[in-house]
XYZ file of C-alpha atoms in Angstrom:
354
model
C -16.497 -26.481 38.695
C -15.192 -23.334 40.376
C -17.434 -20.432 39.410
C -15.593 -18.014 41.710
C -12.325 -18.716 39.884
C -13.980 -18.057 36.504
C -15.369 -14.792 37.791
C -11.953 -13.685 39.023
C -10.376 -14.555 35.655
C -13.138 -12.617 33.913
C -12.497 -9.618 36.134
C -8.771 -9.799 35.371
C -9.573 -9.840 31.673
C -11.533 -6.592 32.012
C -9.176 -4.921 34.473
C -8.682 -1.181 34.160
C -5.387 -0.681 35.970
C -1.902 -0.249 34.507
C -1.814 -3.927 33.433
C -5.066 -3.627 31.508
C -5.406 -4.352 27.821
C -5.200 -1.558 25.274
C -8.982 -1.676 24.990
C -9.507 -1.187 28.746
C -6.516 0.965 29.645
C -7.400 4.197 31.473
C -4.958 6.208 29.376
C -7.115 5.636 26.278
C -10.420 7.491 25.795
C -13.521 5.309 25.765
C -14.418 6.364 22.214
C -11.032 5.163 20.907
C -11.391 1.858 22.789
C -14.636 1.136 20.966
C -13.740 2.558 17.551
C -10.559 0.511 17.057
C -12.314 -2.931 17.121
C -15.109 -1.514 14.968
C -12.605 -0.305 12.367
C -10.726 -3.628 12.429
C -13.910 -5.641 11.798
C -14.897 -3.192 9.039
C -11.533 -3.628 7.285
C -11.873 -7.417 7.538
C -15.290 -7.168 5.871
C -13.785 -4.903 3.210
C -11.057 -7.461 2.438
C -13.627 -10.278 2.200
C -15.626 -8.200 -0.261
C -12.475 -7.301 -2.203
C -11.156 -10.865 -2.495
C -14.470 -12.169 -3.800
C -15.247 -9.191 -6.027
C -14.177 -8.459 -9.590
C -10.598 -7.216 -9.678
C -10.350 -6.130 -13.311
C -11.490 -7.162 -16.755
C -10.265 -7.009 -20.361
C -12.475 -5.668 -23.112
C -12.268 -4.293 -26.649
C -13.719 -1.064 -28.022
C -13.842 0.131 -31.613
C -13.795 3.919 -32.030
C -15.281 5.257 -35.287
C -14.991 8.929 -36.313
C -13.940 9.931 -32.777
C -17.579 10.020 -31.585
C -19.010 6.572 -32.253
C -17.870 3.540 -30.301
C -18.650 -0.148 -30.236
C -17.856 -1.847 -26.931
C -17.501 -5.620 -26.883
C -18.271 -7.819 -23.888
C -15.487 -8.546 -21.451
C -12.902 -10.950 -22.835
C -11.698 -12.052 -19.417
C -12.723 -11.248 -15.849
C -10.417 -11.968 -12.976
C -10.451 -11.544 -9.241
C -7.824 -12.250 -6.625
C -9.165 -15.721 -5.911
C -9.554 -16.598 -9.606
C -5.957 -15.486 -10.260
C -4.670 -17.799 -7.534
C -6.712 -20.712 -8.920
C -5.680 -20.051 -12.534
C -1.988 -19.899 -11.607
C -2.316 -23.170 -9.731
C -4.055 -24.833 -12.690
C -1.271 -23.581 -14.989
C 1.245 -25.187 -12.576
C 2.728 -21.874 -11.467
C 2.660 -23.170 -7.913
C 5.173 -20.761 -6.382
C 3.466 -17.653 -7.769
C 0.037 -18.980 -6.817
C 1.097 -19.683 -3.220
C 3.007 -16.385 -3.011
C -0.005 -14.289 -4.064
C -2.381 -16.349 -1.918
C -0.267 -15.908 1.213
C 0.629 -12.275 0.604
C -2.719 -10.962 -0.604
C -5.354 -13.394 0.690
C -4.125 -14.818 3.986
C -1.679 -12.271 5.391
C -4.069 -9.245 5.517
C -6.535 -11.276 7.607
C -3.796 -12.636 9.886
C -2.535 -9.114 10.469
C -5.986 -7.748 11.349
C -6.823 -10.697 13.626
C -3.485 -10.326 15.443
C -4.104 -6.602 15.903
C -7.512 -7.419 17.361
C -5.985 -9.992 19.747
C -3.275 -7.556 20.813
C -5.953 -4.934 21.422
C -8.114 -7.022 23.782
C -5.579 -9.142 25.704
C -4.470 -7.706 29.087
C -0.816 -7.461 30.107
C -0.959 -10.465 32.482
C -1.727 -12.669 29.441
C 0.374 -10.880 26.820
C 3.191 -8.822 28.281
C 3.815 -5.281 27.127
C 7.171 -6.292 25.642
C 5.667 -9.082 23.513
C 2.760 -6.854 22.530
C 5.135 -4.144 21.355
C 7.215 -6.608 19.324
C 4.145 -8.041 17.616
C 2.887 -4.571 16.708
C 6.284 -3.557 15.303
C 6.486 -6.710 13.164
C 2.935 -6.231 11.876
C 3.669 -2.603 11.052
C 6.844 -3.465 9.128
C 5.410 -6.422 7.180
C 2.069 -4.802 6.392
C 3.522 -2.791 3.507
C 4.053 -5.978 1.465
C 0.293 -6.252 0.964
C 0.561 -3.462 -1.625
C 2.557 -5.671 -3.988
C -0.421 -7.123 -5.871
C -1.895 -3.625 -6.275
C 1.246 -2.570 -8.133
C 0.943 -5.678 -10.337
C -2.577 -4.668 -11.390
C -1.420 -1.098 -12.101
C 1.356 -2.444 -14.333
C -1.208 -4.616 -16.150
C -3.484 -1.604 -16.756
C -0.684 0.272 -18.505
C 1.000 -2.708 -20.190
C -2.107 -4.259 -21.757
C -3.530 -1.057 -23.164
C -3.122 -1.420 -26.924
C -4.366 0.833 -29.705
C -4.544 -0.250 -33.322
C -5.177 2.208 -36.147
C -6.860 0.775 -39.233
C -5.598 2.378 -42.473
C -7.935 4.478 -44.641
C -8.241 3.329 -48.260
C -11.135 5.532 -49.368
C -9.638 8.891 -48.412
C -12.250 10.848 -50.387
C -15.084 9.874 -48.047
C -13.211 8.932 -44.868
C -10.823 11.272 -43.133
C -10.673 9.963 -39.548
C -9.251 6.473 -39.051
C -10.934 3.738 -37.023
C -9.216 2.600 -33.836
C -9.358 -0.674 -31.950
C -8.518 -0.258 -28.259
C -7.724 -2.934 -25.707
C -8.436 -1.859 -22.130
C -7.912 -3.312 -18.684
C -10.525 -1.722 -16.459
C -9.983 -1.755 -12.667
C -12.975 -3.236 -10.913
C -14.516 -3.004 -7.480
C -12.196 -5.634 -6.005
C -9.050 -3.746 -7.000
C -10.175 -0.388 -5.600
C -11.385 -1.893 -2.318
C -8.134 -3.866 -2.044
C -6.060 -0.676 -2.197
C -8.343 1.163 0.225
C -8.400 -1.788 2.639
C -4.595 -2.120 2.557
C -4.106 1.590 3.255
C -6.652 1.480 6.100
C -4.896 -1.574 7.536
C -1.545 0.245 7.429
C -3.119 3.250 9.124
C -4.641 1.081 11.863
C -1.329 -0.640 12.624
C 0.385 2.735 12.970
C -2.447 4.062 15.147
C -2.283 1.056 17.489
C 1.508 1.427 17.720
C 1.053 5.055 18.793
C -1.557 4.037 21.373
C 0.738 1.295 22.678
C 3.570 3.814 23.176
C 1.176 6.101 25.027
C 0.153 3.225 27.317
C 3.781 2.288 27.998
C 4.552 5.856 29.050
C 1.448 6.101 31.242
C 2.254 7.452 34.717
C 5.965 7.122 33.985
C 8.031 9.245 36.317
C 10.014 11.706 34.235
C 12.180 14.578 35.168
C 10.959 17.988 34.170
C 13.051 19.457 31.456
C 13.210 22.926 30.113
C 12.239 23.725 26.548
C 14.977 26.290 26.193
C 17.330 26.180 23.268
C 20.129 24.998 25.601
C 18.353 21.618 25.976
C 17.975 21.187 22.244
C 20.332 18.752 20.575
C 21.318 18.223 17.000
C 22.245 14.678 16.044
C 24.790 15.961 13.565
C 26.718 17.723 16.370
C 26.725 14.943 18.961
C 27.653 12.041 16.648
C 31.156 11.118 15.541
C 32.295 12.888 12.394
C 32.702 9.592 10.525
C 29.059 8.675 11.191
C 27.965 12.145 10.102
C 29.826 11.789 6.822
C 28.333 8.336 6.282
C 24.764 9.521 7.014
C 25.053 12.567 4.768
C 26.596 10.496 1.969
C 23.851 7.848 2.166
C 21.061 10.423 2.231
C 22.476 12.332 -0.742
C 23.027 9.121 -2.710
C 19.504 7.928 -1.844
C 17.988 11.210 -2.983
C 19.999 11.248 -6.209
C 19.469 7.610 -7.166
C 15.757 7.745 -6.360
C 15.318 10.876 -8.487
C 17.219 9.349 -11.394
C 15.342 6.055 -10.985
C 12.022 7.777 -11.641
C 13.100 8.539 -15.220
C 15.045 5.351 -16.012
C 13.216 2.700 -18.042
C 12.530 0.136 -15.346
C 9.660 -1.955 -16.780
C 9.737 -3.812 -20.088
C 6.673 -5.482 -21.615
C 7.268 -8.135 -24.262
C 4.316 -9.475 -26.243
C 4.872 -12.837 -27.895
C 2.697 -15.365 -29.692
C -0.415 -14.200 -31.553
C -0.410 -10.817 -29.803
C 3.183 -10.170 -30.866
C 2.364 -11.209 -34.433
C -0.665 -8.898 -34.432
C 1.452 -5.979 -33.226
C 4.038 -6.610 -35.924
C 1.267 -6.699 -38.539
C 0.304 -3.172 -37.514
C 3.952 -2.088 -37.464
C 4.020 -1.761 -33.680
C 6.941 -2.773 -31.516
C 5.978 -5.838 -29.407
C 8.485 -4.718 -26.767
C 7.758 -1.587 -24.773
C 9.711 -0.038 -21.888
C 8.483 2.584 -19.439
C 9.839 4.400 -16.410
C 8.121 4.742 -13.043
C 7.009 8.279 -13.919
C 5.664 7.164 -17.312
C 3.881 4.279 -15.607
C 2.049 6.649 -13.273
C 1.171 9.122 -16.034
C 0.003 6.268 -18.246
C -2.695 5.108 -15.819
C -5.223 7.744 -16.886
C -4.343 7.320 -20.574
C -4.723 3.533 -20.441
C -8.394 3.403 -19.403
C -11.525 4.178 -21.367
C -12.502 7.159 -19.205
C -9.339 8.998 -18.092
C -11.144 11.283 -15.631
C -13.221 8.586 -13.949
C -13.079 8.261 -10.184
C -11.368 4.850 -10.257
C -8.692 5.992 -12.701
C -7.858 9.198 -10.845
C -7.921 7.485 -7.440
C -5.558 4.775 -8.685
C -3.238 7.393 -10.159
C -3.314 9.495 -6.987
C -2.454 6.539 -4.755
C 0.327 5.455 -7.114
C 2.026 8.877 -7.133
C 1.488 9.325 -3.403
C 3.012 5.996 -2.364
C 5.625 5.617 -5.098
C 6.985 9.159 -5.404
C 5.728 11.517 -2.685
C 6.187 9.285 0.367
C 9.838 8.318 -0.409
C 10.722 11.992 -0.957
C 9.007 12.976 2.298
C 10.867 10.217 4.128
C 14.285 11.330 2.838
C 13.527 14.979 3.661
C 12.390 14.014 7.175
C 15.654 12.128 7.694
C 17.589 15.277 6.712
C 15.611 17.275 9.269
C 16.138 14.569 11.895
C 19.887 14.758 11.336
C 20.380 18.535 11.242
C 17.444 20.097 13.106
C 18.128 20.992 16.794
C 15.400 19.394 18.929
C 14.867 18.512 22.571
C 14.628 14.871 23.575
C 10.839 14.661 23.417
C 10.589 16.390 20.032
C 13.467 14.308 18.697
C 11.684 11.094 19.641
C 8.412 12.337 18.130
C 10.162 13.267 14.886
C 11.789 9.840 14.809
C 8.355 8.186 15.009
C 7.165 10.451 12.188
C 10.035 9.192 10.007
C 9.169 5.633 10.989
C 5.517 6.206 10.080
C 6.407 7.642 6.664
C 8.743 4.727 6.008
C-alpha cells in the first residue's frame, strides 16, 4: 500500500492550476465554486420530490345558481411514476419506456453528469471532452419539457362543462352546470420549475467552462473603433445572405401563422363521447397554440390561482416569447455591425435562447 501515491493523486484532484477542475479553477470565484454543487443537489432533490408527488387529478364540481358549488372527491390521481406504471400495465410499452427515460431517468443523468464534469480535473477529463459533454447536455436538456406540455394539453382538453336544462323556468332562472377539471398538482409545478432550473444550470456551467478555456489566453489587443466592427451580412457571399434572409423571414412568417392554426384535435369516444352527444356537444374539438395557452386559466377551477397563472406564464414564455426572441436575435446577429468579441458574445446569447 503506497500512501504517498494516494496523497499525490489526492493533491492532483484538488489542484488549483490551469488544469484544475471547474470547481477548483482560479478563474472562478470561490462562492460560485460552492454554489454550483449546492444548486445541482437541490435540483436533484426537487426532481425526486416531483416524481413521487401528485402530478394532477381529475374531479367534478356542480355549480348551482353561480354561487353554490358541490365538489366531488378526486376521480383519478396520477403522478409521473403512476403514469409510467399504468401505461406499462395497459401494454403501451413504448410510451411507458419513452416517458420513463425522458422524464424520470434523463433529468437525473444530466444533473449527475454536470456534477461529475464540475469536480473532475483536466488530467482526468480533458477540456475538449468536458466541453463536448456540456454541449450535448445543454442541447438534449430541452426534451425534458415534453411531459410538461402533455399535462398542459390534458388540462385544456379534459375541461368539460355541461349545462343542465331548466324545466321550471318560473322559479329557476340560472342553469346548473357540471364541470370536469384537471387540476395541476405539486408534482407538475415542481417538475416545470426543476426542468427550467436544470436548463439554467447547464447554460451557466457552459459559460463558466468557456471562461476557464479562455483563462490566461494570449490575445492581441484590438481597438473598439467602428473600423474593427464587422457585419456578417457584408462579409458573407451574397448567395448565403439571400439564403439566411429567406430562411429567417420564412421562419418568422410560418411561426406566426402556426400560432393561429388549429394544431391540436381532441376526440372523445366511448361513454364520454356518448355523454357529449347527449348534451349536444361536439366530441371533437380543435384548438390552436394561442387558444391552448389562453385556455389554461379558463380550464381550472380558480383561474387566478398561483399554479394556473404560473403554468400559463411559462407556457407563453417558452412557446411564444422565446422563439420570437431567438428569431429577432438572429436578425441582429446577421445585420448588426459588431467587433469579434461582441459578435461571439451575441452568438452565445442566440445559442442560449435557442
